Tab-separated table of N, CA and C in Angstrom:
chain	number	residue	atom	x	y	z
A	1	MET	N	0.432	-1.030	0.183
A	1	MET	CA	0.211	-0.078	-0.083
A	1	MET	C	0.923	1.091	-0.114
A	2	TYR	N	0.731	2.307	-0.852
A	2	TYR	CA	1.227	3.790	-0.703
A	2	TYR	C	0.523	4.834	-0.348
A	3	ARG	N	0.659	5.735	-0.192
A	3	ARG	CA	0.021	6.952	0.324
A	3	ARG	C	0.609	8.097	-0.671
A	4	ARG	N	0.344	9.352	-0.849
A	4	ARG	CA	1.196	10.377	-1.654
A	4	ARG	C	1.577	11.262	-0.480
A	5	PRO	N	3.053	11.320	-0.350
A	5	PRO	CA	3.511	11.793	0.679
A	5	PRO	C	3.425	13.868	-0.042
A	6	SER	N	3.808	14.316	1.165
A	6	SER	CA	3.948	16.250	1.082
A	6	SER	C	5.161	16.341	0.203
A	7	TYR	N	4.958	17.627	-0.484
A	7	TYR	CA	5.780	17.933	-1.346
A	7	TYR	C	6.363	18.881	-1.150
A	8	ARG	N	7.153	19.949	-2.082
A	8	ARG	CA	7.383	21.176	-2.668
A	8	ARG	C	8.386	21.150	-3.525
A	9	ILE	N	7.841	22.266	-4.627
A	9	ILE	CA	8.848	22.090	-5.817
A	9	ILE	C	9.068	23.520	-5.885
A	10	SER	N	10.451	23.601	-6.041
A	10	SER	CA	10.805	25.330	-5.889
A	10	SER	C	11.763	25.691	-6.997
A	11	GLU	N	12.066	26.750	-7.767
A	11	GLU	CA	12.725	27.069	-9.191
A	11	GLU	C	14.457	27.856	-8.667
A	12	GLN	N	15.122	27.397	-9.363
A	12	GLN	CA	16.438	28.550	-9.283
A	12	GLN	C	16.710	28.738	-10.337
A	13	ASP	N	17.837	29.507	-10.992
A	13	ASP	CA	18.081	29.839	-12.350
A	13	ASP	C	18.405	28.477	-12.919
A	14	LYS	N	18.757	27.485	-12.786
A	14	LYS	CA	19.322	26.559	-13.152
A	14	LYS	C	18.861	24.966	-13.218
A	15	ALA	N	18.033	25.215	-12.125
A	15	ALA	CA	17.308	24.060	-11.445
A	15	ALA	C	16.219	24.166	-11.043
A	16	TYR	N	15.306	22.761	-10.807
A	16	TYR	CA	14.011	22.909	-10.190
A	16	TYR	C	14.320	21.955	-8.636
A	17	ILE	N	13.591	22.331	-7.722
A	17	ILE	CA	14.216	21.406	-6.325
A	17	ILE	C	12.853	20.851	-6.053
A	18	VAL	N	12.861	19.694	-5.880
A	18	VAL	CA	11.518	18.986	-5.102
A	18	VAL	C	11.995	18.693	-3.720
A	19	SER	N	11.180	18.615	-2.710
A	19	SER	CA	11.698	18.369	-1.599
A	19	SER	C	10.114	17.504	-1.096
A	20	ILE	N	10.602	16.199	-0.711
A	20	ILE	CA	9.666	15.090	-0.352
A	20	ILE	C	9.659	14.704	1.113
A	21	ASP	N	8.815	14.935	1.971
A	21	ASP	CA	8.607	14.326	3.295
A	21	ASP	C	8.336	12.766	3.237
A	22	ILE	N	9.266	12.002	3.321
A	22	ILE	CA	8.885	10.408	3.760
A	22	ILE	C	9.618	10.056	4.765
A	23	PRO	N	9.507	10.442	6.014
A	23	PRO	CA	9.926	10.205	7.439
A	23	PRO	C	10.067	8.149	7.346
A	24	GLY	N	11.349	7.793	8.258
A	24	GLY	CA	11.179	6.566	8.488
A	24	GLY	C	11.815	5.562	7.406
A	25	VAL	N	12.069	6.190	6.138
A	25	VAL	CA	12.221	5.148	5.164
A	25	VAL	C	13.844	5.134	4.994
A	26	GLU	N	14.276	4.244	4.652
A	26	GLU	CA	15.894	3.842	4.893
A	26	GLU	C	16.460	4.410	2.960
A	27	LYS	N	17.531	5.234	3.116
A	27	LYS	CA	17.835	5.369	2.112
A	27	LYS	C	17.928	3.979	0.458
A	28	SER	N	18.176	3.267	1.598
A	28	SER	CA	18.164	1.981	-0.025
A	28	SER	C	16.787	0.957	-0.029
A	29	ALA	N	15.417	1.904	0.493
A	29	ALA	CA	13.927	1.310	0.246
A	29	ALA	C	13.521	2.654	-0.362
A	30	ILE	N	14.449	3.522	-1.365
A	30	ILE	CA	13.936	4.528	-2.534
A	30	ILE	C	14.402	4.183	-3.344
A	31	ASN	N	12.885	3.999	-4.600
A	31	ASN	CA	13.167	4.100	-6.060
A	31	ASN	C	12.849	5.348	-6.984
A	32	VAL	N	13.535	5.815	-7.741
A	32	VAL	CA	13.582	7.094	-8.313
A	32	VAL	C	13.670	7.255	-9.620
A	33	SER	N	12.723	6.970	-10.416
A	33	SER	CA	12.908	7.044	-11.986
A	33	SER	C	12.158	7.746	-12.672
A	34	ALA	N	13.088	8.595	-13.845
A	34	ALA	CA	12.520	9.338	-15.015
A	34	ALA	C	12.390	8.449	-16.483
A	35	GLU	N	10.977	8.632	-16.595
A	35	GLU	CA	10.801	8.044	-17.630
A	35	GLU	C	9.903	8.284	-18.765
A	36	ASN	N	9.520	9.017	-20.079
A	36	ASN	CA	8.240	9.120	-20.655
A	36	ASN	C	7.161	10.172	-20.142
A	37	GLY	N	8.674	11.061	-19.639
A	37	GLY	CA	8.067	12.667	-19.166
A	37	GLY	C	7.639	12.299	-17.831
A	38	THR	N	7.604	11.475	-17.336
A	38	THR	CA	7.278	11.182	-15.787
A	38	THR	C	8.553	10.909	-14.893
A	39	LEU	N	8.447	11.845	-13.544
A	39	LEU	CA	9.512	11.366	-12.577
A	39	LEU	C	8.661	10.788	-10.876
A	40	SER	N	8.984	9.360	-11.073
A	40	SER	CA	8.289	8.739	-10.534
A	40	SER	C	9.222	8.244	-8.710
A	41	ILE	N	8.633	8.517	-7.863
A	41	ILE	CA	9.155	8.236	-6.705
A	41	ILE	C	8.162	6.928	-5.982
A	42	ARG	N	9.145	5.924	-5.361
A	42	ARG	CA	8.531	4.982	-4.676
A	42	ARG	C	9.581	4.675	-3.468
A	43	ALA	N	8.836	4.750	-2.301
A	43	ALA	CA	9.520	4.586	-0.662
A	43	ALA	C	8.927	3.738	-0.083
A	44	SER	N	9.493	2.418	0.535
A	44	SER	CA	9.034	1.836	1.209
A	44	SER	C	9.447	1.806	3.019
A	45	ARG	N	8.817	1.757	3.516
A	45	ARG	CA	9.294	1.802	4.903
A	45	ARG	C	8.742	0.041	5.653
A	46	GLU	N	9.720	0.109	6.768
A	46	GLU	CA	9.611	-1.393	7.537
A	46	GLU	C	8.962	-1.413	8.402
A	47	ASN	N	8.249	-2.574	8.690
A	47	ASN	CA	7.783	-2.731	9.916
A	47	ASN	C	8.138	-1.657	11.322
A	48	LEU	N	7.764	-0.866	11.293
A	48	LEU	CA	8.117	-0.269	12.640
A	48	LEU	C	7.774	-0.297	14.164
A	49	ILE	N	7.053	-1.664	14.059
A	49	ILE	CA	6.597	-1.850	15.684
A	49	ILE	C	6.789	-3.388	15.615
A	50	PRO	N	7.703	-3.302	16.714
A	50	PRO	CA	8.871	-4.427	17.926
A	50	PRO	C	8.317	-5.770	17.689
A	51	GLU	N	8.567	-6.542	17.423
A	51	GLU	CA	7.948	-7.491	17.439
A	51	GLU	C	7.540	-7.794	19.211
A	52	GLY	N	6.320	-8.665	18.774
A	52	GLY	CA	5.561	-8.828	19.980
A	52	GLY	C	4.593	-7.578	20.761
A	53	ALA	N	5.103	-6.143	20.168
A	53	ALA	CA	4.448	-5.675	21.100
A	53	ALA	C	2.900	-5.586	20.447
A	54	LYS	N	2.419	-4.924	21.582
A	54	LYS	CA	0.760	-5.001	21.495
A	54	LYS	C	0.455	-3.081	21.268
A	55	ILE	N	-0.081	-3.292	19.692
A	55	ILE	CA	-0.484	-1.692	19.544
A	55	ILE	C	-1.782	-1.419	20.590
A	56	LEU	N	-1.364	0.094	21.440
A	56	LEU	CA	-2.907	0.660	21.627
A	56	LEU	C	-3.321	1.794	21.152
A	57	ARG	N	-2.604	2.512	19.987
A	57	ARG	CA	-3.250	3.218	19.887
A	57	ARG	C	-2.128	3.959	18.264
A	58	ARG	N	-2.852	4.430	17.271
A	58	ARG	CA	-2.380	4.124	15.878
A	58	ARG	C	-2.572	5.392	14.880
A	59	GLU	N	-1.409	6.190	14.658
A	59	GLU	CA	-1.769	7.276	14.389
A	59	GLU	C	-1.631	7.362	12.725
A	60	TYR	N	-0.262	6.697	12.553
A	60	TYR	CA	0.366	6.700	11.516
A	60	TYR	C	0.240	4.647	10.720
A	61	THR	N	0.416	4.569	9.994
A	61	THR	CA	0.506	3.606	8.856
A	61	THR	C	2.229	3.249	8.890
A	62	ASN	N	2.223	1.720	8.699
A	62	ASN	CA	4.063	1.567	7.502
A	62	ASN	C	3.807	1.410	6.112
A	63	GLU	N	2.484	2.096	5.499
A	63	GLU	CA	3.060	2.481	3.800
A	63	GLU	C	3.818	3.158	3.661
A	64	GLY	N	4.043	2.847	2.582
A	64	GLY	CA	5.082	3.420	2.001
A	64	GLY	C	4.521	4.757	1.403
A	65	TYR	N	5.236	5.136	0.215
A	65	TYR	CA	5.171	6.423	-0.426
A	65	TYR	C	5.219	6.240	-2.131
A	66	GLN	N	3.979	7.232	-2.431
A	66	GLN	CA	4.501	6.613	-4.009
A	66	GLN	C	3.939	8.313	-4.773
A	67	LEU	N	4.731	9.014	-5.387
A	67	LEU	CA	4.326	10.011	-6.051
A	67	LEU	C	4.801	10.301	-7.633
A	68	ASP	N	3.876	10.697	-8.634
A	68	ASP	CA	4.336	10.802	-10.177
A	68	ASP	C	3.915	12.267	-10.306
A	69	LEU	N	4.865	12.721	-11.022
A	69	LEU	CA	4.983	14.084	-11.404
A	69	LEU	C	5.137	14.288	-12.665
A	70	LYS	N	4.727	15.253	-13.323
A	70	LYS	CA	4.972	15.217	-14.814
A	70	LYS	C	6.371	16.127	-15.177
A	71	ILE	N	7.280	15.486	-16.037
A	71	ILE	CA	8.072	16.831	-16.337
A	71	ILE	C	8.534	16.726	-17.569
A	72	GLY	N	8.309	18.043	-17.592
A	72	GLY	CA	8.315	18.234	-19.400
A	72	GLY	C	9.956	18.565	-20.122
A	73	PRO	N	9.365	18.849	-21.031
A	73	PRO	CA	11.178	19.147	-21.486
A	73	PRO	C	11.930	20.022	-21.340
A	74	GLN	N	11.302	20.938	-20.232
A	74	GLN	CA	11.988	21.842	-19.627
A	74	GLN	C	13.382	21.768	-18.824
A	75	VAL	N	13.122	19.750	-18.274
A	75	VAL	CA	13.899	19.341	-17.241
A	75	VAL	C	15.135	18.369	-18.140
A	76	ASP	N	16.450	18.319	-17.694
A	76	ASP	CA	16.974	17.229	-18.284
A	76	ASP	C	17.274	16.414	-17.461
A	77	SER	N	16.271	15.236	-17.899
A	77	SER	CA	16.352	13.747	-17.313
A	77	SER	C	17.028	12.563	-17.304
A	78	GLN	N	18.170	13.485	-17.970
A	78	GLN	CA	19.619	12.761	-17.416
A	78	GLN	C	20.375	13.702	-16.449
A	79	ASN	N	20.135	14.396	-16.103
A	79	ASN	CA	20.422	15.308	-15.108
A	79	ASN	C	20.079	15.319	-13.749
A	80	ILE	N	19.195	14.713	-13.145
A	80	ILE	CA	18.756	14.490	-11.883
A	80	ILE	C	19.258	13.995	-10.375
A	81	SER	N	19.699	14.265	-9.918
A	81	SER	CA	20.413	13.957	-8.635
A	81	SER	C	19.369	14.045	-7.361
A	82	ALA	N	19.558	13.015	-6.254
A	82	ALA	CA	18.517	12.918	-5.156
A	82	ALA	C	19.786	12.694	-3.333
A	83	TYR	N	19.342	13.335	-2.707
A	83	TYR	CA	19.601	12.968	-1.647
A	83	TYR	C	18.599	12.874	-0.498
A	84	LEU	N	18.641	12.542	0.483
A	84	LEU	CA	18.028	11.946	1.738
A	84	LEU	C	18.568	12.433	2.841
A	85	GLU	N	17.829	13.415	3.399
A	85	GLU	CA	18.273	13.646	5.298
A	85	GLU	C	17.584	14.661	5.792
A	86	ASN	N	17.327	13.557	7.306
A	86	ASN	CA	16.358	14.065	8.096
A	86	ASN	C	14.697	13.647	7.317
A	87	GLY	N	14.847	12.779	6.671
A	87	GLY	CA	13.398	12.050	6.414
A	87	GLY	C	12.956	12.590	5.267
A	88	VAL	N	13.695	13.832	4.383
A	88	VAL	CA	13.280	14.678	3.464
A	88	VAL	C	14.211	14.188	2.446
A	89	LEU	N	13.579	13.852	1.442
A	89	LEU	CA	14.212	13.387	0.030
A	89	LEU	C	14.076	14.814	-1.035
A	90	THR	N	15.418	14.858	-1.478
A	90	THR	CA	15.417	16.095	-2.158
A	90	THR	C	16.568	15.817	-3.883
A	91	LEU	N	15.594	16.196	-4.353
A	91	LEU	CA	15.067	15.677	-5.709
A	91	LEU	C	16.175	17.252	-7.009
A	92	ARG	N	16.918	17.397	-7.341
A	92	ARG	CA	17.631	18.562	-7.792
A	92	ARG	C	17.412	17.964	-9.724
A	93	LEU	N	16.791	18.191	-9.971
A	93	LEU	CA	16.598	18.777	-11.612
A	93	LEU	C	17.101	19.633	-12.288
A	94	GLU	N	18.249	19.352	-13.254
A	94	GLU	CA	18.981	20.497	-13.872
A	94	GLU	C	17.835	21.047	-15.199
A	95	LYS	N	17.594	22.126	-15.557
A	95	LYS	CA	16.964	22.936	-16.163
A	95	LYS	C	17.507	22.058	-17.690
A	96	ALA	N	16.899	22.153	-18.695
A	96	ALA	CA	17.297	21.840	-20.055
A	96	ALA	C	18.180	23.029	-20.282
A	97	ALA	N	18.622	23.374	-21.857
A	97	ALA	CA	19.878	24.410	-22.134
A	97	ALA	C	18.534	25.341	-22.106
A	98	GLU	N	18.172	24.726	-22.877
A	98	GLU	CA	16.999	26.028	-24.188
A	98	GLU	C	16.133	26.383	-23.081
A	99	ALA	N	15.694	25.552	-21.521
A	99	ALA	CA	14.925	26.564	-20.880
A	99	ALA	C	15.356	27.566	-19.665
A	100	GLN	N	17.082	27.721	-19.518
A	100	GLN	CA	17.603	27.828	-18.702
A	100	GLN	C	17.478	29.580	-19.180
A	101	ALA	N	17.494	30.623	-18.483
A	101	ALA	CA	17.544	32.136	-18.467
A	101	ALA	C	18.562	32.388	-18.891
A	102	ARG	N	18.728	33.529	-19.938
A	102	ARG	CA	19.781	34.193	-20.437
A	102	ARG	C	19.209	35.564	-20.350
A	103	ARG	N	20.523	36.121	-20.401
A	103	ARG	CA	20.688	37.743	-20.229
A	103	ARG	C	20.561	37.764	-21.671
A	104	ILE	N	20.086	39.065	-22.303
A	104	ILE	CA	20.485	39.166	-23.730
A	104	ILE	C	21.015	40.531	-23.919
A	105	SER	N	20.904	40.818	-24.913
A	105	SER	CA	22.585	42.500	-24.296
A	105	SER	C	21.367	42.908	-25.728
A	106	VAL	N	21.365	44.462	-25.429
A	106	VAL	CA	20.605	45.179	-26.291
A	106	VAL	C	21.405	45.828	-26.691
A	107	ALA	N	21.329	45.847	-28.641
A	107	ALA	CA	22.419	46.876	-28.905
A	107	ALA	C	22.055	48.251	-29.255
């Protein structure tokens, strides 16, 4: 079972930054792919309940996370990087050369 994580997209001069909240997920349990104009993120979480423990109240589940984002030609899909820190997966999607802002001088 998967659920949609909270995320934020911001823009810099040469890249888009996608920050995704995926608490409780190990780096090895994350799968990021870019294919056919879609950026796909899948992350699974191990059972966080100790063996033999009796659950008295539950406000979260052991579900993993799934997020699919459309990326257009303005993103260089061959130049995407990712890192995980404090439960936040950050993706840097470099802009394609033709999508980057450039200064045009006036003659």
